Structure formats: structure tokens, C-alpha cells
């Protein structure tokens, strides 16, 4: 019985670490792709300063809307997970 508890804890830790590594890898990949896209746009012939200004203005609006829409998401996920754990535990 104790051996099974140790195995469950080990499996949960490994699963958690796999999730963390996956998130780190995906964030790095997203940043690299964004950098390549930005470099492509800034060096594209005919795009110029006007095009860069339009992209920057659009990105600012996008970033603001993304921030507003994701304010409560981490808290909601945390609440749902804790409720699920409490239900399974009892």
C-alpha cells in the first residue's frame, strides 16, 4: 500500500515536470517564431516605416485585449482543479 502511494507521487511529479518542460519549450518556440516574423516584416522591401507603424499599433491593441481577456483565467482554472481534487479525495 505504501509502495503504491510512492509510485503515484512519483508519477504525478514526472507528469508535472513534463508539463512544465512542454510549456517552456512551447513559449521559446513561440518567441523564436515571432522574432523571425518580425525580422521578415522589417526587412521586407516596400513595407517601410509606415508598415511597421501599422503592425505596432495593431499589436498594442491585440496585447491589451489579450491581457483583459485572460485576467481571470488562471484563478478559474485553479478553482476548478481544486474542486476536482476535493471531490476525488472524499
Coordinates of N, CA and C in Angstrom, one line a residue:
X1 N 0.8 -1.2 0.0 CA 0.0 0.0 0.0 C 0.9 1.3 0.0
X2 N 1.9 1.3 0.8 CA 2.8 2.4 0.9 C 3.6 2.5 -0.5
X3 N 3.9 1.4 -1.1 CA 4.6 1.4 -2.3 C 3.8 2.0 -3.4
X4 N 2.5 1.8 -3.4 CA 1.6 2.4 -4.4 C 1.5 3.9 -4.3
X5 N 1.5 4.4 -3.0 CA 1.5 5.8 -2.8 C 2.7 6.5 -3.3
X6 N 3.9 5.9 -3.1 CA 5.1 6.4 -3.6 C 5.1 6.4 -5.1
X7 N 4.6 5.4 -5.7 CA 4.5 5.4 -7.2 C 3.6 6.5 -7.7
X8 N 2.5 6.7 -7.1 CA 1.6 7.7 -7.5 C 2.2 9.1 -7.4
X9 N 2.9 9.3 -6.3 CA 3.6 10.6 -6.1 C 4.7 10.8 -7.2
X10 N 5.4 9.8 -7.5 CA 6.5 9.9 -8.5 C 5.9 10.1 -9.8
X11 N 4.8 9.4 -10.2 CA 4.2 9.6 -11.5 C 3.6 11.0 -11.6
X12 N 3.0 11.5 -10.5 CA 2.5 12.9 -10.6 C 3.6 13.9 -10.7
X13 N 4.7 13.7 -10.1 CA 5.8 14.7 -10.2 C 6.4 14.6 -11.6
X14 N 6.5 13.4 -12.2 CA 7.0 13.3 -13.5 C 6.1 13.9 -14.5
X15 N 4.8 13.7 -14.3 CA 3.8 14.3 -15.2 C 3.8 15.9 -15.1
X16 N 3.9 16.4 -13.9 CA 4.0 17.8 -13.7 C 5.2 18.4 -14.4
X17 N 6.4 17.7 -14.2 CA 7.6 18.2 -14.8 C 7.5 18.1 -16.4
X18 N 6.9 17.1 -16.9 CA 6.7 17.0 -18.3 C 5.9 18.2 -18.8
X19 N 4.9 18.5 -18.1 CA 4.0 19.7 -18.4 C 4.8 21.0 -18.4
X20 N 5.6 21.1 -17.4 CA 6.4 22.4 -17.3 C 7.4 22.5 -18.4
X21 N 8.1 21.3 -18.7 CA 9.0 21.3 -19.8 C 8.4 21.6 -21.2
X22 N 7.2 21.1 -21.4 CA 6.4 21.3 -22.6 C 6.0 22.8 -22.7
X23 N 5.6 23.4 -21.6 CA 5.2 24.8 -21.6 C 6.4 25.7 -21.9
X24 N 7.6 25.4 -21.3 CA 8.8 26.2 -21.6 C 9.2 26.0 -23.0
X25 N 9.2 24.8 -23.6 CA 9.6 24.6 -24.9 C 8.6 25.4 -25.9
X26 N 7.3 25.3 -25.6 CA 6.4 26.0 -26.5 C 6.5 27.5 -26.4
X27 N 6.8 28.1 -25.3 CA 7.0 29.5 -25.2 C 8.3 30.0 -25.9
X28 N 9.3 29.2 -25.8 CA 10.5 29.5 -26.5 C 10.3 29.4 -28.0
X29 N 9.6 28.4 -28.5 CA 9.3 28.3 -29.9 C 8.4 29.4 -30.4
X30 N 7.4 29.9 -29.6 CA 6.6 31.0 -30.0 C 7.4 32.3 -30.1
X31 N 8.3 32.5 -29.1 CA 9.1 33.7 -29.2 C 10.1 33.7 -30.4
X32 N 10.7 32.6 -30.7 CA 11.6 32.5 -31.9 C 10.8 32.7 -33.2
X33 N 9.6 32.1 -33.3 CA 8.8 32.3 -34.5 C 8.4 33.8 -34.6
X34 N 8.0 34.4 -33.5 CA 7.7 35.8 -33.5 C 8.8 36.7 -33.9
X35 N 10.0 36.4 -33.5 CA 11.2 37.1 -33.8 C 11.5 37.0 -35.3
X36 N 11.4 35.8 -35.9 CA 11.6 35.6 -37.3 C 10.6 36.3 -38.1
X37 N 9.3 36.3 -37.7 CA 8.3 37.0 -38.4 C 8.6 38.5 -38.4
X38 N 8.9 39.0 -37.2 CA 9.2 40.5 -37.1 C 10.4 40.8 -38.0
X39 N 11.5 40.0 -38.0 CA 12.6 40.3 -38.8 C 12.3 40.3 -40.3
X40 N 11.4 39.4 -40.7 CA 11.0 39.3 -42.1 C 10.2 40.6 -42.5
X41 N 9.3 41.0 -41.6 CA 8.5 42.2 -41.9 C 9.3 43.4 -42.0
X42 N 10.2 43.6 -41.0 CA 11.0 44.8 -41.0 C 12.0 44.9 -42.2
X43 N 12.4 43.8 -42.7 CA 13.4 43.8 -43.8 C 12.7 43.6 -45.2
X44 N 11.4 43.5 -45.2 CA 10.7 43.3 -46.5 C 10.7 44.6 -47.3
X45 N 11.0 44.5 -48.6 CA 11.1 45.7 -49.4 C 9.7 46.2 -49.6
X46 N 9.6 47.6 -49.5 CA 8.3 48.2 -49.7 C 7.4 48.3 -48.4
X47 N 7.8 47.6 -47.4 CA 7.0 47.7 -46.2 C 7.2 48.9 -45.4
X48 N 8.5 49.2 -45.2 CA 8.9 50.5 -44.6 C 8.4 50.9 -43.2
X49 N 8.7 52.1 -42.9 CA 8.3 52.6 -41.6 C 6.8 52.7 -41.4
X50 N 6.1 53.0 -42.4 CA 4.6 53.1 -42.3 C 4.0 51.7 -42.0
X51 N 4.5 50.7 -42.7 CA 4.0 49.3 -42.4 C 4.3 48.9 -41.0
X52 N 5.6 49.2 -40.5 CA 6.0 48.8 -39.2 C 5.1 49.6 -38.2
X53 N 4.7 50.8 -38.4 CA 3.9 51.6 -37.5 C 2.5 50.9 -37.4
X54 N 1.9 50.5 -38.6 CA 0.6 49.9 -38.6 C 0.7 48.6 -37.8
X55 N 1.7 47.7 -38.0 CA 1.8 46.5 -37.3 C 2.0 46.7 -35.8
X56 N 2.8 47.7 -35.4 CA 3.0 48.0 -34.0 C 1.7 48.5 -33.3
X57 N 0.9 49.3 -34.0 CA -0.3 49.8 -33.5 C -1.3 48.7 -33.3
X58 N -1.4 47.8 -34.3 CA -2.3 46.6 -34.2 C -1.9 45.7 -33.1
X59 N -0.6 45.5 -32.9 CA -0.1 44.6 -31.8 C -0.4 45.2 -30.4
X60 N -0.3 46.5 -30.3 CA -0.7 47.1 -29.0 C -2.1 46.8 -28.6
X61 N -3.0 47.0 -29.6 CA -4.4 46.7 -29.4 C -4.6 45.2 -29.0
X62 N -4.0 44.3 -29.8 CA -4.1 42.9 -29.5 C -3.6 42.5 -28.1
X63 N -2.4 43.1 -27.7 CA -1.9 42.8 -26.4 C -2.8 43.3 -25.3
X64 N -3.4 44.4 -25.5 CA -4.3 44.9 -24.5 C -5.6 44.0 -24.3
X65 N -6.2 43.6 -25.5 CA -7.3 42.8 -25.4 C -7.0 41.4 -24.9
X66 N -5.8 40.9 -25.2 CA -5.4 39.6 -24.7 C -5.2 39.6 -23.2
X67 N -4.7 40.7 -22.7 CA -4.5 40.9 -21.2 C -5.8 41.0 -20.5
X68 N -6.8 41.7 -21.1 CA -8.1 41.9 -20.5 C -8.8 40.6 -20.5
X69 N -8.7 39.8 -21.6 CA -9.5 38.6 -21.7 C -8.9 37.4 -20.8
X70 N -7.7 37.5 -20.4 CA -7.1 36.4 -19.7 C -6.8 36.8 -18.2
X71 N -7.4 37.8 -17.7 CA -7.2 38.2 -16.3 C -7.6 37.2 -15.3
X72 N -8.8 36.6 -15.5 CA -9.4 35.7 -14.5 C -9.2 34.2 -14.8
X73 N -8.5 33.9 -16.0 CA -8.4 32.5 -16.4 C -7.6 31.7 -15.4
X74 N -6.4 32.1 -14.9 CA -5.6 31.3 -14.0 C -6.4 31.0 -12.7
X75 N -7.1 32.0 -12.2 CA -7.9 31.8 -11.0 C -9.0 30.8 -11.2
X76 N -9.7 30.9 -12.3 CA -10.8 30.0 -12.6 C -10.2 28.5 -12.7
X77 N -9.1 28.4 -13.4 CA -8.6 27.0 -13.6 C -8.1 26.5 -12.2
X78 N -7.5 27.3 -11.4 CA -7.1 26.8 -10.1 C -8.3 26.4 -9.3
X79 N -9.4 27.1 -9.3 CA -10.6 26.8 -8.6 C -11.2 25.5 -9.1
X80 N -11.3 25.3 -10.4 CA -11.8 24.1 -10.9 C -11.0 22.9 -10.6
X81 N -9.7 23.0 -10.6 CA -8.8 21.9 -10.3 C -8.9 21.5 -8.8
X82 N -8.9 22.5 -8.0 CA -9.0 22.3 -6.5 C -10.4 21.6 -6.2
X83 N -11.4 22.0 -6.9 CA -12.7 21.4 -6.6 C -12.7 19.9 -7.1
X84 N -12.1 19.6 -8.2 CA -12.0 18.3 -8.7 C -11.2 17.4 -7.8
X85 N -10.1 17.9 -7.3 CA -9.2 17.2 -6.3 C -10.0 16.9 -5.1
X86 N -10.7 17.9 -4.6 CA -11.5 17.7 -3.3 C -12.6 16.6 -3.5
X87 N -13.2 16.6 -4.7 CA -14.3 15.6 -4.9 C -13.7 14.2 -5.0
X88 N -12.6 14.1 -5.7 CA -11.9 12.7 -5.8 C -11.3 12.3 -4.5
X89 N -10.9 13.2 -3.6 CA -10.3 12.9 -2.3 C -11.3 12.4 -1.3
X90 N -12.6 12.7 -1.4 CA -13.5 12.4 -0.4 C -14.3 11.1 -0.7

